[in-house]
Short mmCIF file of C-alpha atoms in Angstrom, two decimals:
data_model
loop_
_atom_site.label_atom_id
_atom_site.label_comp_id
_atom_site.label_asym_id
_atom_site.label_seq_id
_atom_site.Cartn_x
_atom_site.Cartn_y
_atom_site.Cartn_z
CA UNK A 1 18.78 18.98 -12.47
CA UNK A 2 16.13 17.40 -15.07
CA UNK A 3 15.36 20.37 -17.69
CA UNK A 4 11.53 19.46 -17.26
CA UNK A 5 10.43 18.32 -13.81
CA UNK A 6 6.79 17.08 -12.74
CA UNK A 7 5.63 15.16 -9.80
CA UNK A 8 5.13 11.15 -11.26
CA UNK A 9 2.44 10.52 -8.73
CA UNK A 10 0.30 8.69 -8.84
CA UNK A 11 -3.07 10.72 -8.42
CA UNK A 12 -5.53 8.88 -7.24
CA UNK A 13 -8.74 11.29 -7.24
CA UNK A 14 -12.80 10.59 -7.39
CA UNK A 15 -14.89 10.87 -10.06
CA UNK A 16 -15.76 15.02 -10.10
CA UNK A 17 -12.25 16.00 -8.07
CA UNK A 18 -10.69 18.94 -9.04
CA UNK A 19 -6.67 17.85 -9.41
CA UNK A 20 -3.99 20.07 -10.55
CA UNK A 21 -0.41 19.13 -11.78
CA UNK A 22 3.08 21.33 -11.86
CA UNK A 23 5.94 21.24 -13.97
CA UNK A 24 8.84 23.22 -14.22
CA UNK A 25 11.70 23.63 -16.95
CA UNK A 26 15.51 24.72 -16.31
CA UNK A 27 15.69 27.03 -19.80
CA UNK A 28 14.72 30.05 -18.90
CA UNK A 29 14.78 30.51 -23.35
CA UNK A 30 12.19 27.99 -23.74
CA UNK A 31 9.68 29.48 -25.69
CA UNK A 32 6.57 26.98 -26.44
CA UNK A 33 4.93 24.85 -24.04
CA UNK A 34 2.33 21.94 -24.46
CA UNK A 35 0.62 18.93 -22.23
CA UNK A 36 0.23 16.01 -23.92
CA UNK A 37 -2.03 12.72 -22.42
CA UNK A 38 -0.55 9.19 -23.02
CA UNK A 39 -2.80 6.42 -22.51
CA UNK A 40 -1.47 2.82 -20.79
CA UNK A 41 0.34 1.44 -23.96
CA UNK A 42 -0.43 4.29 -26.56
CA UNK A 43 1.48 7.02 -27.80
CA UNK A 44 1.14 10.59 -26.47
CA UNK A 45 -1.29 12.92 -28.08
CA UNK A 46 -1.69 16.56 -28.14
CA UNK A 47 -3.60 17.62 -25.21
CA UNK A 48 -3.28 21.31 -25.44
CA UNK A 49 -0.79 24.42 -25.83
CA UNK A 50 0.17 26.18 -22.73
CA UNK A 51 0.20 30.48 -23.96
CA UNK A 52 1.37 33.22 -21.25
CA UNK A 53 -2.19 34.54 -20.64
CA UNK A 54 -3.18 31.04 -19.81
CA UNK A 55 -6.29 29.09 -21.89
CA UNK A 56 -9.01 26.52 -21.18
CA UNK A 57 -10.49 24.25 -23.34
CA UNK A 58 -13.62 22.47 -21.58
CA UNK A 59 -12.62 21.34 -18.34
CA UNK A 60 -9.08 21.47 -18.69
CA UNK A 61 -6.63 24.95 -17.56
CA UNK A 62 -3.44 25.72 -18.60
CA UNK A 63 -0.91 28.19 -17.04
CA UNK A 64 2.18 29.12 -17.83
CA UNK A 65 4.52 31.59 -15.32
CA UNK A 66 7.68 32.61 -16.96
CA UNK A 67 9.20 34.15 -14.13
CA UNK A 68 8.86 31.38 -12.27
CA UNK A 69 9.45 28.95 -14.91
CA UNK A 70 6.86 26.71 -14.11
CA UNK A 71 3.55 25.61 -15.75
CA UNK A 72 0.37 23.87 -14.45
CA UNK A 73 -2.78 21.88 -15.90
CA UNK A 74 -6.34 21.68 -13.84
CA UNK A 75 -8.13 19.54 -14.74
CA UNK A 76 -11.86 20.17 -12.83
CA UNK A 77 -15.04 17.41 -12.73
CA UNK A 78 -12.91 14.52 -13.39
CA UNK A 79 -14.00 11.64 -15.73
CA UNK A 80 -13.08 7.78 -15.37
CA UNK A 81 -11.72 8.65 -18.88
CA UNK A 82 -9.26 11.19 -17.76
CA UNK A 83 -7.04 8.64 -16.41
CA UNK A 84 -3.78 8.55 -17.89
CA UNK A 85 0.07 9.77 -17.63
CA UNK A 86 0.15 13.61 -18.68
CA UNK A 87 3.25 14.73 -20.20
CA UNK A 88 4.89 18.41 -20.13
CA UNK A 89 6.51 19.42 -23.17
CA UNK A 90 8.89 22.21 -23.30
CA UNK A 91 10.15 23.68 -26.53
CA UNK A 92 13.71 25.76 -26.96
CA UNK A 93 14.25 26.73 -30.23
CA UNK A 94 18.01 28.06 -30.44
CA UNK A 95 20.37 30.09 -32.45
CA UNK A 96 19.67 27.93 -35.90
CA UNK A 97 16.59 29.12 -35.23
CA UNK A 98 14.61 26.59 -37.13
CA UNK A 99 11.02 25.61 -36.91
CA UNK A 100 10.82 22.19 -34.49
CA UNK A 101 13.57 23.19 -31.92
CA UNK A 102 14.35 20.84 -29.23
CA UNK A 103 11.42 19.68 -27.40
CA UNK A 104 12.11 18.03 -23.81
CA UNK A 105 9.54 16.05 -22.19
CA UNK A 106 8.95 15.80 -18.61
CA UNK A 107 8.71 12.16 -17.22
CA UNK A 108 4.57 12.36 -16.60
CA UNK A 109 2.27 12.77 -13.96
CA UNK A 110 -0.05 9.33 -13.56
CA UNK A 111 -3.44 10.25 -12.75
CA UNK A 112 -6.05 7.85 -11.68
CA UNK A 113 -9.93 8.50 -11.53
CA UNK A 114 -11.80 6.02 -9.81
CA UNK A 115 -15.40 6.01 -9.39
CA UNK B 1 -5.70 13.36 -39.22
CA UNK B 2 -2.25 12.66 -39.85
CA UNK B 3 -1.06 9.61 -39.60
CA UNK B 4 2.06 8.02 -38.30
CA UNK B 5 2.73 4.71 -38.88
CA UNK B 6 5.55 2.24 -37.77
CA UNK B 7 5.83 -1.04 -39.02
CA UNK B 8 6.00 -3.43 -36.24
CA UNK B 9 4.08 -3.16 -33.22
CA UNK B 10 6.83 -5.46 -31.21
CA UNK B 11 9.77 -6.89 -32.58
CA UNK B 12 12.28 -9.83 -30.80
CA UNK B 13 15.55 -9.61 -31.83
CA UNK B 14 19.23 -11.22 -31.17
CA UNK B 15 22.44 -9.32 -29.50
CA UNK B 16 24.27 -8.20 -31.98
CA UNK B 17 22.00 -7.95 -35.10
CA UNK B 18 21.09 -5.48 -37.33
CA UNK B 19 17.65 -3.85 -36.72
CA UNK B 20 15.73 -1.52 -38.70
CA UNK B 21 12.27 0.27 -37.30
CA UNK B 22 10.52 2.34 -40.16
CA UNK B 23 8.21 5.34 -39.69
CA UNK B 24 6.13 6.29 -42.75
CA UNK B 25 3.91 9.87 -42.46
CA UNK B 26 1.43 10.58 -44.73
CA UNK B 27 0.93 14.71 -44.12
CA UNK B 28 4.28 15.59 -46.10
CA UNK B 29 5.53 17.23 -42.92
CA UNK B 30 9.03 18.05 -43.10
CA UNK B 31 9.69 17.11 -39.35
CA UNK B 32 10.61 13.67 -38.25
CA UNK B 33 11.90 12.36 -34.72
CA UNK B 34 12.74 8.92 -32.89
CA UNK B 35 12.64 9.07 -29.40
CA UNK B 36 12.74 6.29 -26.94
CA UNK B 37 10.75 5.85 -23.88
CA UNK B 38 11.70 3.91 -20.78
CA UNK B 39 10.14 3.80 -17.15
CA UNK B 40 11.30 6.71 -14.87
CA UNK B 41 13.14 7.67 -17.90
CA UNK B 42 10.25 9.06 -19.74
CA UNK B 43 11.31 9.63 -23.44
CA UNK B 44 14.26 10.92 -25.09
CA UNK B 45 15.19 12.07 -28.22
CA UNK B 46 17.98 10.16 -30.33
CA UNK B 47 17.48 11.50 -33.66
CA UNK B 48 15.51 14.02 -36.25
CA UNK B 49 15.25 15.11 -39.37
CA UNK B 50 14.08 19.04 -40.74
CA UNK B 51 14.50 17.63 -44.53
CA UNK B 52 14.92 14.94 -46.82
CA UNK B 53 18.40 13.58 -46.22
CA UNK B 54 19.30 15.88 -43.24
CA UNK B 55 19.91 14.39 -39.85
CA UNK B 56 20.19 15.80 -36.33
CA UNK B 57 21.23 14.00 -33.03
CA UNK B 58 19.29 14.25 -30.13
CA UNK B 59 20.02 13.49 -26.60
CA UNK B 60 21.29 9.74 -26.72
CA UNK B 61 22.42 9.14 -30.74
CA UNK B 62 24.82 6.19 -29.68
CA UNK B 63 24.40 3.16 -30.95
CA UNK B 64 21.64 4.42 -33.45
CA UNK B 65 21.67 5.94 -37.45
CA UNK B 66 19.03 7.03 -39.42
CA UNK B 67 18.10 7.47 -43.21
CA UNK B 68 15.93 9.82 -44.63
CA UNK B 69 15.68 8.99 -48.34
CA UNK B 70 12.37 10.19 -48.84
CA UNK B 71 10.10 12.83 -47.13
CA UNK B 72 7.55 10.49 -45.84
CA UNK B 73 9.96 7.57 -44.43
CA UNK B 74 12.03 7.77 -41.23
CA UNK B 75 14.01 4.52 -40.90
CA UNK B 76 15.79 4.13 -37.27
CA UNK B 77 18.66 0.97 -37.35
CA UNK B 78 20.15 -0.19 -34.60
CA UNK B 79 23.89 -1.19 -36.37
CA UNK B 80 24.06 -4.05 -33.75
CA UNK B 81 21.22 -4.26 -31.29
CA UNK B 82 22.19 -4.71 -27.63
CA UNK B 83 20.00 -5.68 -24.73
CA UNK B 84 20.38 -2.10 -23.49
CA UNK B 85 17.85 -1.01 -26.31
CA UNK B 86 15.42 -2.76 -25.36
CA UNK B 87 12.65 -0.22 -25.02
CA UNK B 88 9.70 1.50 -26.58
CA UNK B 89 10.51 3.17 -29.66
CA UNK B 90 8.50 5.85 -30.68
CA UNK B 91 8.37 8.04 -34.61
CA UNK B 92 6.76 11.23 -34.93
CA UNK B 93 6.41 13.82 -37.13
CA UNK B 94 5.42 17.58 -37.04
CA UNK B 95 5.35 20.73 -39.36
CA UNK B 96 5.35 23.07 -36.19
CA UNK B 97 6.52 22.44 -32.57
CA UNK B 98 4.22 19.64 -31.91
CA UNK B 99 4.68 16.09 -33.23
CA UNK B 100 1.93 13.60 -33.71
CA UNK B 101 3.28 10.42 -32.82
CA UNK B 102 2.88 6.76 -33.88
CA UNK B 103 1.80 3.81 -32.15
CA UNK B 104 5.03 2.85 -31.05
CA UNK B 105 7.63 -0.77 -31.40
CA UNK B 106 8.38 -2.33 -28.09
CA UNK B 107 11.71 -3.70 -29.18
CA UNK B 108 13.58 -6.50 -27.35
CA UNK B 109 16.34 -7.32 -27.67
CA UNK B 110 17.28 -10.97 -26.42
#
């Protein structure tokens, strides 16, 4: 089993769509979370944390459900410039218990806004 | 904004030579990573740093070394490239848990 697990897509979704992508992890001690957006032929960037009580930041949602071990980004009114791959991070930091830990990145969800 | 920069933005190389990809950061983090990124792979980790001349493997180190002789450089060499890395390499670095990446070599190896 893949330690971080989303559905690749594609999503395929109008301009203004409301779409909504999972991801789960396997490490049940994971302790940080974070979606990044990569861009056809650029490097990923920081999209935003993922915290327990969930958190927004414009149109985009995060969630994150422990229990469950799974954690979800909406993304609502969908822009022609939202189009990308979006990456789930998950971070474990172990017994060493230094700063970076071991971040795992799920293979991306490919979303595609057309107008 | 920090920056990340690698030197080459693609690179052609031979079977069996010796290939170096350098990573310079300009925020004095401490944190520096190579990973690799393939399709349906997505990317994975072969090496980091926490400190100036400290070294971690990641998930796939084989093959690969690093050097960290200075804070702000991150060199990844390939002691004798194979067509097997050919891929997109990709440096970051971070002071917390999440790295700002460069723009990436696309690396292949003929």
């Amino acid at each position: 089993r893949k330690e971080v697990e989303q559905d690749p897509g594609p999503f395929n979704v109008p301009e203004g769509a409301t779409v909504a992508f999972n991801c789960t992890y396997s490490n049940s001690a994971s302790q940080s979370f974070f979606w990044y957006r990569q861009d056809c032929r650029k490097e990923p960037k920081l999209l935003m944390s993922v915290y327990s009580s969930g958190n927004e930041d414009g149109r985009f949602t995060a969630q994150l459900n422990r229990a469950s071990q799974y954690i979800s980004l909406l993304i609502r009114d969908s822009k022609l410039s939202d189009s990308a791959t979006y990456l789930c991070v998950v971070n474990y930091v172990g017994a060493g218990g230094t700063s970076y830990g071991k971040l795992t990145f799920g293979q991306g969800t490919i979303l595609t806004v057309h107008p | 904004d920090v920056k990340v920069t690698q030197s080459s933005r693609y690179l052609v190389k031979r079977t069996g030579e010796k290939v170096f990809l350098e990573c310079v950061q300009d925020m004095d983090h401490e944190n520096m990573f190579w990973y690799r990124q393939d399709p349906g792979l997505g990317l994975r980790l072969i090496y980091f740093s926490y400190d100036v001349k400290m070294k971690e493997k990641g998930d796939i180190p084989e093959g690969y070394s690093v050097s960290r002789e200075k804070k702000e450089r991150f060199s990844l060499i390939l002691e004798s490239a194979s067509t097997n890395q050919t891929s997109m390499y990709l440096c970051a670095s971070s002071w917390d848990t999440r790295p700002t990446f460069g723009s990436g070599t696309r690396l292949t190896v003929v």
